[in-house]
GROMACS .gro file of C-alpha atoms in nm:
model
  454
    1MET     CA    1  -5.300  -1.153   0.156
    2SER     CA    2  -4.901  -1.144   0.045
    3GLN     CA    3  -4.850  -1.321  -0.261
    4GLY     CA    4  -4.573  -1.650  -0.374
    5PRO     CA    5  -4.343  -1.599  -0.705
    6GLU     CA    6  -4.575  -1.832  -0.842
    7SER     CA    7  -4.905  -1.527  -0.802
    8SER     CA    8  -4.694  -1.245  -1.003
    9GLY     CA    9  -4.730  -1.371  -1.347
   10GLY     CA   10  -4.511  -1.692  -1.467
   11GLY     CA   11  -4.451  -1.857  -1.847
   12PRO     CA   12  -4.731  -2.034  -2.030
   13ASN     CA   13  -4.757  -2.322  -1.785
   14GLY     CA   14  -4.776  -2.087  -1.529
   15ASN     CA   15  -4.423  -2.135  -1.410
   16VAL     CA   16  -4.119  -1.874  -1.295
   17GLU     CA   17  -3.762  -1.897  -1.237
   18ILE     CA   18  -3.618  -1.780  -0.940
   19ARG     CA   19  -3.333  -1.627  -0.925
   20GLU     CA   20  -3.105  -1.615  -0.570
   21LEU     CA   21  -2.825  -1.280  -0.649
   22ASP     CA   22  -2.562  -1.208  -0.424
   23ARG     CA   23  -2.472  -0.851  -0.281
   24SER     CA   24  -2.280  -0.757  -0.651
   25GLY     CA   25  -2.606  -0.854  -0.815
   26ASN     CA   26  -2.493  -1.192  -0.969
   27VAL     CA   27  -2.674  -1.478  -1.014
   28GLN     CA   28  -2.544  -1.778  -0.778
   29ARG     CA   29  -2.899  -2.057  -0.840
   30ARG     CA   30  -3.159  -2.053  -1.052
   31TRP     CA   31  -3.530  -2.267  -0.942
   32LEU     CA   32  -3.819  -2.327  -1.173
   33GLN     CA   33  -4.093  -2.293  -0.947
   34SER     CA   34  -4.447  -2.411  -1.084
   35PRO     CA   35  -4.811  -2.322  -1.013
   36ALA     CA   36  -4.819  -2.677  -0.793
   37GLY     CA   37  -4.524  -2.542  -0.555
   38GLY     CA   38  -4.258  -2.743  -0.703
   39LEU     CA   39  -3.944  -2.663  -0.716
   40SER     CA   40  -3.653  -2.803  -0.935
   41PRO     CA   41  -3.267  -2.627  -0.997
   42ILE     CA   42  -3.146  -2.487  -1.326
   43LEU     CA   43  -2.889  -2.619  -1.447
   44ALA     CA   44  -2.633  -2.431  -1.612
   45GLU     CA   45  -2.512  -2.574  -2.004
   46GLY     CA   46  -2.321  -2.815  -1.910
   47GLN     CA   47  -2.394  -2.913  -1.558
   48SER     CA   48  -2.474  -3.269  -1.462
   49ALA     CA   49  -2.747  -3.275  -1.240
   50SER     CA   50  -2.643  -3.666  -1.124
   51THR     CA   51  -2.666  -3.643  -0.723
   52ILE     CA   52  -2.207  -3.690  -0.712
   53TYR     CA   53  -2.166  -3.382  -0.882
   54THR     CA   54  -2.420  -3.136  -0.760
   55SER     CA   55  -2.246  -3.245  -0.331
   56LEU     CA   56  -1.891  -3.159  -0.487
   57ARG     CA   57  -2.051  -2.840  -0.630
   58GLU     CA   58  -2.162  -2.723  -0.290
   59TRP     CA   59  -1.832  -2.871  -0.119
   60ARG     CA   60  -1.686  -2.630  -0.367
   61LYS     CA   61  -1.865  -2.365  -0.291
   62THR     CA   62  -1.887  -2.428   0.082
   63PHE     CA   63  -1.442  -2.421   0.074
   64PHE     CA   64  -1.447  -2.107  -0.123
   65ASP     CA   65  -1.769  -1.961   0.083
   66ALA     CA   66  -1.460  -1.970   0.355
   67PHE     CA   67  -1.213  -1.834   0.287
   68LEU     CA   68  -1.327  -1.561  -0.029
   69PRO     CA   69  -1.559  -1.305   0.046
   70VAL     CA   70  -1.873  -1.315  -0.060
   71GLY     CA   71  -1.962  -1.198  -0.402
   72TYR     CA   72  -1.565  -1.349  -0.554
   73PRO     CA   73  -1.502  -1.217  -0.757
   74HIS     CA   74  -1.704  -0.898  -0.825
   75SER     CA   75  -1.679  -0.773  -0.445
   76VAL     CA   76  -1.315  -0.738  -0.501
   77SER     CA   77  -1.135  -0.530  -0.693
   78ASN     CA   78  -0.953  -0.763  -0.958
   79ASP     CA   79  -0.589  -0.722  -0.842
   80TYR     CA   80  -0.696  -0.912  -0.511
   81ILE     CA   81  -0.632  -1.299  -0.601
   82SER     CA   82  -0.313  -1.265  -0.737
   83TYR     CA   83  -0.184  -1.083  -0.484
   84GLN     CA   84  -0.351  -1.279  -0.231
   85VAL     CA   85  -0.150  -1.613  -0.370
   86TYR     CA   86   0.125  -1.449  -0.307
   87ASP     CA   87   0.016  -1.317   0.054
   88SER     CA   88  -0.030  -1.670   0.099
   89LEU     CA   89   0.290  -1.800  -0.030
   90GLN     CA   90   0.500  -1.560   0.205
   91ALA     CA   91   0.369  -1.620   0.449
   92PHE     CA   92   0.425  -2.056   0.467
   93PHE     CA   93   0.733  -1.936   0.357
   94SER     CA   94   0.768  -1.733   0.732
   95THR     CA   95   0.620  -1.976   0.934
   96ILE     CA   96   0.892  -2.221   0.890
   97VAL     CA   97   1.161  -1.920   0.888
   98SER     CA   98   1.014  -1.837   1.239
   99LEU     CA   99   0.984  -2.157   1.334
  100LEU     CA  100   1.382  -2.207   1.284
  101ALA     CA  101   1.398  -1.833   1.433
  102ASN     CA  102   1.203  -1.990   1.773
  103ARG     CA  103   1.464  -2.207   1.809
  104ALA     CA  104   1.743  -2.025   1.864
  105LEU     CA  105   1.598  -1.796   2.072
  106LEU     CA  106   1.542  -2.044   2.279
  107GLU     CA  107   1.869  -2.141   2.285
  108GLY     CA  108   1.925  -1.759   2.309
  109LEU     CA  109   1.760  -1.698   2.634
  110GLY     CA  110   1.974  -2.034   2.737
  111VAL     CA  111   1.774  -2.303   2.717
  112GLY     CA  112   1.938  -2.632   2.758
  113ASP     CA  113   2.258  -2.409   2.896
  114ALA     CA  114   2.326  -2.554   3.242
  115ASP     CA  115   2.536  -2.234   3.308
  116SER     CA  116   2.295  -1.998   3.265
  117SER     CA  117   2.013  -1.834   3.522
  118ALA     CA  118   1.627  -1.736   3.488
  119THR     CA  119   1.752  -1.403   3.657
  120PHE     CA  120   1.932  -1.337   3.312
  121ALA     CA  121   1.674  -1.507   3.049
  122MET     CA  122   1.387  -1.332   3.299
  123LEU     CA  123   1.621  -0.965   3.222
  124LEU     CA  124   1.619  -1.056   2.839
  125THR     CA  125   1.255  -1.084   2.796
  126ILE     CA  126   1.178  -0.756   3.013
  127MET     CA  127   1.402  -0.573   2.764
  128LYS     CA  128   1.296  -0.686   2.422
  129ASP     CA  129   0.981  -0.575   2.570
  130ALA     CA  130   1.078  -0.202   2.650
  131MET     CA  131   1.261  -0.219   2.312
  132SER     CA  132   0.926  -0.298   2.136
  133ARG     CA  133   0.725  -0.080   2.311
  134ILE     CA  134   0.923   0.221   2.249
  135ALA     CA  135   1.081   0.155   1.895
  136THR     CA  136   0.623   0.088   1.817
  137ILE     CA  137   0.542   0.467   1.975
  138ILE     CA  138   0.814   0.590   1.792
  139PHE     CA  139   0.791   0.447   1.452
  140ALA     CA  140   0.435   0.516   1.537
  141GLN     CA  141   0.498   0.896   1.540
  142GLN     CA  142   0.731   0.960   1.244
  143PHE     CA  143   0.567   0.683   1.016
  144GLY     CA  144   0.222   0.720   1.070
  145LEU     CA  145   0.045   0.971   0.823
  146ARG     CA  146   0.357   0.792   0.542
  147ILE     CA  147   0.260   0.464   0.606
  148GLU     CA  148  -0.108   0.494   0.384
  149PRO     CA  149   0.009   0.718   0.140
  150GLU     CA  150   0.289   0.445   0.084
  151ALA     CA  151   0.106   0.101   0.134
  152LYS     CA  152   0.316  -0.081  -0.096
  153CYS     CA  153   0.625   0.031   0.086
  154PHE     CA  154   0.626   0.022   0.393
  155ARG     CA  155   0.366  -0.355   0.303
  156PHE     CA  156   0.746  -0.506   0.174
  157LEU     CA  157   0.959  -0.300   0.442
  158ALA     CA  158   0.717  -0.469   0.739
  159ASP     CA  159   0.871  -0.814   0.610
  160LEU     CA  160   1.238  -0.683   0.567
  161PHE     CA  161   1.176  -0.605   0.921
  162ASN     CA  162   1.121  -0.902   1.020
  163ASP     CA  163   1.341  -1.115   0.874
  164THR     CA  164   1.626  -0.908   0.945
  165ALA     CA  165   1.501  -0.966   1.315
  166PHE     CA  166   1.464  -1.395   1.222
  167PHE     CA  167   1.848  -1.350   1.179
  168LEU     CA  168   1.968  -1.149   1.490
  169GLU     CA  169   1.762  -1.476   1.698
  170LEU     CA  170   1.945  -1.675   1.483
  171TYR     CA  171   2.281  -1.543   1.539
  172SER     CA  172   2.278  -1.485   1.932
  173PRO     CA  173   2.275  -1.800   2.059
  174MET     CA  174   2.713  -1.787   1.935
  175LEU     CA  175   2.705  -1.420   2.081
  176GLY     CA  176   2.837  -1.341   2.490
  177PRO     CA  177   2.589  -1.167   2.733
  178TRP     CA  178   2.614  -0.827   2.604
  179GLY     CA  179   2.582  -0.989   2.265
  180LYS     CA  180   2.208  -1.147   2.334
  181PHE     CA  181   2.148  -0.833   2.473
  182THR     CA  182   2.234  -0.623   2.138
  183ALA     CA  183   2.115  -0.860   1.916
  184LEU     CA  184   1.766  -0.942   2.102
  185GLY     CA  185   1.659  -0.624   2.177
  186ILE     CA  186   1.773  -0.440   1.864
  187GLY     CA  187   1.541  -0.746   1.663
  188GLU     CA  188   1.243  -0.716   1.897
  189ALA     CA  189   1.203  -0.338   1.815
  190LEU     CA  190   1.224  -0.438   1.478
  191ARG     CA  191   0.972  -0.710   1.487
  192ALA     CA  192   0.759  -0.387   1.656
  193LEU     CA  193   0.808  -0.164   1.379
  194CYS     CA  194   0.726  -0.505   1.166
  195GLY     CA  195   0.374  -0.483   1.350
  196VAL     CA  196   0.326  -0.156   1.341
  197ALA     CA  197   0.410  -0.051   0.975
  198ALA     CA  198   0.247  -0.428   0.844
  199GLY     CA  199  -0.070  -0.382   1.008
  200ALA     CA  200  -0.129  -0.002   0.846
  201SER     CA  201  -0.019  -0.063   0.556
  202LYS     CA  202  -0.213  -0.406   0.535
  203ALA     CA  203  -0.539  -0.216   0.613
  204ALA     CA  204  -0.497  -0.016   0.325
  205LEU     CA  205  -0.399  -0.227   0.077
  206SER     CA  206  -0.747  -0.402   0.245
  207VAL     CA  207  -0.978  -0.070   0.187
  208HIS     CA  208  -0.831  -0.086  -0.187
  209PHE     CA  209  -0.967  -0.454  -0.247
  210ALA     CA  210  -1.343  -0.426  -0.098
  211LYS     CA  211  -1.548  -0.286  -0.364
  212HIS     CA  212  -1.856  -0.340  -0.172
  213ASP     CA  213  -1.896  -0.252   0.197
  214ASN     CA  214  -1.717  -0.576   0.266
  215LEU     CA  215  -1.378  -0.448   0.426
  216ALA     CA  216  -1.469  -0.690   0.770
  217GLU     CA  217  -1.600  -0.977   0.617
  218LEU     CA  218  -1.287  -0.907   0.388
  219ASN     CA  219  -1.017  -0.852   0.652
  220ALA     CA  220  -1.166  -1.205   0.819
  221LYS     CA  221  -1.142  -1.435   0.558
  222GLU     CA  222  -0.766  -1.321   0.487
  223ALA     CA  223  -0.753  -1.403   0.818
  224SER     CA  224  -0.832  -1.790   0.795
  225GLN     CA  225  -0.593  -1.789   0.492
  226GLU     CA  226  -0.287  -1.668   0.671
  227THR     CA  227  -0.507  -1.990   1.005
  228ALA     CA  228  -0.500  -2.211   0.656
  229VAL     CA  229  -0.161  -2.153   0.554
  230GLY     CA  230   0.006  -2.143   0.861
  231LEU     CA  231  -0.091  -2.482   0.919
  232VAL     CA  232   0.057  -2.597   0.664
  233GLY     CA  233   0.343  -2.432   0.746
  234LEU     CA  234   0.370  -2.544   1.074
  235LEU     CA  235   0.343  -2.828   0.984
  236VAL     CA  236   0.640  -2.904   0.743
  237GLY     CA  237   0.844  -2.678   0.977
  238THR     CA  238   0.758  -2.906   1.258
  239LEU     CA  239   1.010  -3.148   1.022
  240VAL     CA  240   1.216  -2.917   0.917
  241VAL     CA  241   1.324  -2.855   1.295
  242ARG     CA  242   1.276  -3.191   1.377
  243TYR     CA  243   1.577  -3.297   1.148
  244VAL     CA  244   1.737  -3.003   1.052
  245GLN     CA  245   2.008  -2.950   1.275
  246ASP     CA  246   2.332  -2.816   1.159
  247ARG     CA  247   2.381  -2.437   1.177
  248PHE     CA  248   2.582  -2.445   0.902
  249THR     CA  249   2.284  -2.586   0.721
  250VAL     CA  250   2.023  -2.362   0.869
  251LEU     CA  251   2.199  -2.082   0.814
  252HIS     CA  252   2.154  -2.201   0.467
  253LEU     CA  253   1.817  -2.357   0.433
  254MET     CA  254   1.713  -2.010   0.637
  255THR     CA  255   1.899  -1.769   0.367
  256VAL     CA  256   1.674  -1.982   0.064
  257LEU     CA  257   1.360  -1.921   0.306
  258VAL     CA  258   1.437  -1.595   0.348
  259LEU     CA  259   1.495  -1.486  -0.024
  260MET     CA  260   1.170  -1.695  -0.147
  261HIS     CA  261   0.924  -1.529   0.134
  262LEU     CA  262   1.070  -1.173   0.075
  263TRP     CA  263   1.072  -1.302  -0.316
  264MET     CA  264   0.686  -1.373  -0.246
  265ASN     CA  265   0.630  -1.043  -0.082
  266PHE     CA  266   0.775  -0.835  -0.367
  267ARG     CA  267   0.593  -0.963  -0.665
  268GLY     CA  268   0.262  -0.963  -0.475
  269VAL     CA  269   0.325  -0.628  -0.375
  270CYS     CA  270   0.391  -0.529  -0.708
  271SER     CA  271   0.075  -0.715  -0.862
  272VAL     CA  272  -0.183  -0.465  -0.651
  273CYS     CA  273  -0.274  -0.175  -0.863
  274MET     CA  274  -0.353   0.117  -0.659
  275ASP     CA  275  -0.577   0.408  -0.841
  276THR     CA  276  -0.577   0.714  -0.578
  277LEU     CA  277  -0.242   0.930  -0.644
  278ASN     CA  278   0.034   0.961  -0.441
  279ARG     CA  279   0.375   1.161  -0.486
  280GLN     CA  280   0.556   0.904  -0.688
  281ARG     CA  281   0.174   0.748  -0.899
  282ALA     CA  282   0.097   1.157  -0.958
  283THR     CA  283   0.483   1.177  -1.078
  284LYS     CA  284   0.586   0.876  -1.324
  285LEU     CA  285   0.160   1.015  -1.480
  286PHE     CA  286   0.244   1.388  -1.531
  287GLU     CA  287   0.549   1.368  -1.653
  288GLU     CA  288   0.462   1.078  -1.900
  289TYR     CA  289   0.137   1.365  -2.000
  290LEU     CA  290   0.431   1.656  -2.027
  291ARG     CA  291   0.668   1.423  -2.232
  292SER     CA  292   0.366   1.254  -2.480
  293GLY     CA  293   0.022   1.450  -2.413
  294LYS     CA  294  -0.047   1.115  -2.267
  295VAL     CA  295  -0.276   0.995  -1.989
  296LEU     CA  296  -0.141   0.692  -1.786
  297SER     CA  297  -0.399   0.421  -1.671
  298PRO     CA  298  -0.330   0.300  -1.307
  299HIS     CA  299  -0.200   0.000  -1.421
  300GLN     CA  300   0.048   0.117  -1.640
  301VAL     CA  301   0.177   0.284  -1.400
  302ALA     CA  302   0.156   0.018  -1.166
  303ALA     CA  303   0.372  -0.196  -1.394
  304ARG     CA  304   0.628   0.190  -1.385
  305GLU     CA  305   0.622   0.189  -0.954
  306ASN     CA  306   0.907   0.131  -0.743
  307ILE     CA  307   0.853  -0.017  -0.436
  308LEU     CA  308   1.174   0.050  -0.180
  309HIS     CA  309   1.368   0.293  -0.376
  310TRP     CA  310   1.224   0.636  -0.489
  311LYS     CA  311   1.345   1.026  -0.463
  312CYS     CA  312   1.085   1.264  -0.497
  313ARG     CA  313   1.222   1.485  -0.777
  314ALA     CA  314   1.095   1.570  -1.151
  315LYS     CA  315   1.256   1.507  -1.435
  316ASP     CA  316   1.271   1.559  -1.784
  317ASP     CA  317   1.212   1.345  -2.114
  318ASN     CA  318   1.569   1.191  -2.049
  319GLY     CA  319   1.537   1.107  -1.713
  320LYS     CA  320   1.754   1.383  -1.526
  321ALA     CA  321   1.719   1.545  -1.204
  322LEU     CA  322   1.577   1.899  -1.238
  323ALA     CA  323   1.426   1.991  -0.887
  324ILE     CA  324   1.269   1.828  -0.538
  325ILE     CA  325   0.940   1.905  -0.504
  326LYS     CA  326   0.806   1.903  -0.124
  327MET     CA  327   0.531   1.993   0.074
  328ALA     CA  328   0.559   2.242   0.346
  329LYS     CA  329   0.562   2.227   0.674
  330SER     CA  330   0.515   2.558   0.796
  331TRP     CA  331   0.451   2.893   0.622
  332PRO     CA  332   0.883   2.939   0.720
  333HIS     CA  333   0.929   2.649   0.598
  334ALA     CA  334   0.808   2.752   0.252
  335MET     CA  335   0.970   3.103   0.267
  336ARG     CA  336   1.259   2.858   0.357
  337VAL     CA  337   1.272   3.192   0.702
  338GLY     CA  338   1.631   3.104   0.855
  339GLU     CA  339   1.737   2.918   0.539
  340ARG     CA  340   2.011   3.066   0.325
  341ALA     CA  341   1.849   3.303   0.051
  342PHE     CA  342   1.829   3.206  -0.319
  343PRO     CA  343   1.700   3.393  -0.601
  344THR     CA  344   1.308   3.268  -0.573
  345LEU     CA  345   0.997   3.224  -0.768
  346SER     CA  346   0.651   3.233  -0.598
  347TYR     CA  347   0.359   3.210  -0.774
  348GLU     CA  348  -0.057   3.182  -0.721
  349ILE     CA  349  -0.228   2.852  -0.826
  350SER     CA  350  -0.574   2.885  -0.661
  351GLY     CA  351  -0.673   3.103  -0.340
  352SER     CA  352  -0.400   3.095  -0.132
  353THR     CA  353  -0.225   2.771  -0.240
  354LYS     CA  354   0.104   2.899  -0.380
  355LEU     CA  355   0.494   2.749  -0.534
  356GLN     CA  356   0.706   2.870  -0.382
  357VAL     CA  357   1.022   2.825  -0.603
  358TYR     CA  358   1.419   2.863  -0.518
  359ARG     CA  359   1.655   2.795  -0.794
  360GLY     CA  360   1.932   2.609  -0.707
  361ALA     CA  361   1.825   2.558  -0.378
  362ALA     CA  362   1.845   2.200  -0.360
  363VAL     CA  363   2.133   1.909  -0.292
  364GLY     CA  364   2.359   1.929  -0.669
  365GLY     CA  365   2.219   2.280  -0.765
  366LEU     CA  366   1.874   2.173  -0.820
  367ASP     CA  367   1.565   2.366  -0.799
  368ASP     CA  368   1.408   2.377  -0.494
  369ILE     CA  369   0.985   2.371  -0.530
  370ARG     CA  370   0.752   2.401  -0.254
  371ILE     CA  371   0.400   2.354  -0.146
  372ILE     CA  372   0.214   2.615   0.039
  373LEU     CA  373  -0.208   2.490   0.028
  374GLY     CA  374  -0.431   2.726   0.172
  375PRO     CA  375  -0.770   2.652   0.358
  376ASP     CA  376  -1.001   2.587   0.088
  377ALA     CA  377  -0.827   2.354  -0.089
  378THR     CA  378  -1.010   2.081  -0.245
  379VAL     CA  379  -0.775   1.800  -0.405
  380MET     CA  380  -0.852   1.927  -0.726
  381ASP     CA  381  -0.597   2.228  -0.607
  382ILE     CA  382  -0.373   1.974  -0.461
  383LEU     CA  383  -0.328   1.745  -0.742
  384ARG     CA  384  -0.255   2.037  -0.963
  385ALA     CA  385  -0.031   2.217  -0.751
  386TRP     CA  386   0.131   1.903  -0.799
  387TYR     CA  387   0.140   1.904  -1.174
  388GLU     CA  388   0.221   2.260  -1.229
  389ALA     CA  389   0.515   2.187  -0.975
  390ILE     CA  390   0.617   1.934  -1.192
  391SER     CA  391   0.548   2.180  -1.526
  392THR     CA  392   0.783   2.445  -1.331
  393ALA     CA  393   1.061   2.270  -1.332
  394ARG     CA  394   1.053   2.193  -1.676
  395ARG     CA  395   0.944   2.549  -1.794
  396LEU     CA  396   1.317   2.660  -1.553
  397LYS     CA  397   1.487   2.449  -1.729
  398ASP     CA  398   1.393   2.608  -2.096
  399GLY     CA  399   1.423   2.941  -1.950
  400THR     CA  400   1.045   3.068  -1.962
  401GLU     CA  401   0.987   3.117  -1.599
  402ALA     CA  402   0.878   3.525  -1.682
  403GLN     CA  403   0.554   3.395  -1.849
  404MET     CA  404   0.462   3.235  -1.526
  405ASN     CA  405   0.290   3.534  -1.341
  406ASP     CA  406   0.116   3.632  -1.657
  407ASP     CA  407  -0.251   3.624  -1.546
  408ALA     CA  408  -0.331   3.439  -1.905
  409TRP     CA  409  -0.078   3.168  -1.824
  410ALA     CA  410  -0.252   3.142  -1.529
  411GLU     CA  411  -0.589   3.061  -1.666
  412THR     CA  412  -0.483   2.880  -1.996
  413ALA     CA  413  -0.290   2.659  -1.739
  414ALA     CA  414  -0.581   2.603  -1.565
  415GLU     CA  415  -0.791   2.520  -1.799
  416GLY     CA  416  -0.559   2.301  -1.930
  417PHE     CA  417  -0.571   2.072  -1.599
  418GLU     CA  418  -0.958   2.093  -1.675
  419LYS     CA  419  -0.910   1.894  -1.985
  420LEU     CA  420  -0.629   1.674  -1.825
  421TRP     CA  421  -0.853   1.616  -1.452
  422LEU     CA  422  -1.159   1.403  -1.708
  423ARG     CA  423  -0.905   1.324  -1.924
  424MET     CA  424  -0.768   1.086  -1.605
  425GLU     CA  425  -1.169   1.040  -1.456
  426VAL     CA  426  -1.155   0.820  -1.772
  427ALA     CA  427  -0.840   0.657  -1.747
  428GLY     CA  428  -0.968   0.458  -1.399
  429TRP     CA  429  -0.860   0.691  -1.168
  430ASN     CA  430  -0.954   0.787  -0.843
  431LEU     CA  431  -0.996   1.166  -0.803
  432LYS     CA  432  -1.194   1.146  -0.546
  433THR     CA  433  -0.966   1.147  -0.212
  434GLN     CA  434  -0.504   1.180  -0.262
  435ALA     CA  435  -0.229   1.037  -0.065
  436LEU     CA  436   0.029   1.347  -0.181
  437GLU     CA  437   0.026   1.492   0.190
  438THR     CA  438   0.274   1.267   0.364
  439GLY     CA  439   0.301   1.463   0.723
  440PRO     CA  440   0.012   1.647   0.892
  441PRO     CA  441  -0.165   1.889   0.641
  442VAL     CA  442  -0.059   2.303   0.642
  443ARG     CA  443  -0.304   2.512   0.586
  444ILE     CA  444  -0.217   2.884   0.533
  445GLU     CA  445  -0.487   3.197   0.532
  446VAL     CA  446  -0.394   3.551   0.450
  447ILE     CA  447  -0.562   3.825   0.647
  448PRO     CA  448  -0.451   4.190   0.607
  449VAL     CA  449  -0.387   4.390   0.891
  450GLU     CA  450  -0.457   4.734   0.950
  451LYS     CA  451  -0.238   4.951   1.099
  452LYS     CA  452  -0.316   5.142   1.426
  453LYS     CA  453  -0.352   5.496   1.389
  454GLN     CA  454  -0.079   5.765   1.524
   0.00000   0.00000   0.00000
């Protein structure tokens, strides 16, 4: 026979305290149950037992449960709420801008124009749909693997595409037939790029935000947030469309709204603090370590990140570019087969993971460093290869490249990186995965070939 809470012990009076916990282990409610079966809530200090307070508290909980993941704030990362606030604000401005652009789009399709034909509108629609599909396929093929490592960049880039499409639609009624074809076709292609970039990058950000296997619920709650904000935006946008008719005024208003939209989106992605190492974050982390011996935390690196403009170059302490670092696309690419020959240096890091260094091979006379990985390369091997590439660029500048093929130097370098690895873990970096490879991963295996006997 099963025992109730009151039969498993209790206080001096036989009373027991019942606690309701969420998935994060946080106490949501507390109850006091007596041996006779009486049940009463235990209120926190300062809470009132009035019916009105309890009702308001229940309504507040219901409201938050509708828009925030269960267990918030413990079930999500610390940067979740700041990003969602900015994301909601940018969605509000985007809704109003889309209404103004859609009105212009309808005018571009011939609504209200007696000289326009249904055939012309249909051809425009077909052309827009075709451009959208083609752009989606090409963009996904070219950038699909880069979106997750550069999620913050592509999330902002998506809205840049979308806002450019809005302006093309706004100007389309003022253009001739071929001008409308071009403007609306390019605009629809940009909107398709926005869809791919936004969808994939938001998925990567959601994985970052979700902490307790609540990815599906987090996405569902984000959809609820966008729906609620979209309803408010539709209400305000309807009033704007109704009373703002002058084309000159619409242009100025739309410019202000687009700038606000982009600023909110930019602030949103800047507030995200990713703890995985992509090329930019790894470069900034390793350069600071080589400069000062300090291991930056994810928050400190996030404050230094560039959202759109960043070049994959190792720099010295003064910010001067020293070398361009690349992950080799193939063995011929690593060995520069078919390219102009330059003085080269090659050395092994781990197994068959190698660095190929070309002196003065890149644009502007910079060193060109290419990394090729072995079949058993781990996350540590890949991150160490990137670290050694940056370190190599600095040693080449100082003219100390002769020691890099020395076994003692290689052993010392490996021990030094292992210590750095431990400090990176303490600093809060997620070292279970890496985001340095933004193309199809390439691995090489070296197999000796015996000569045939004559």
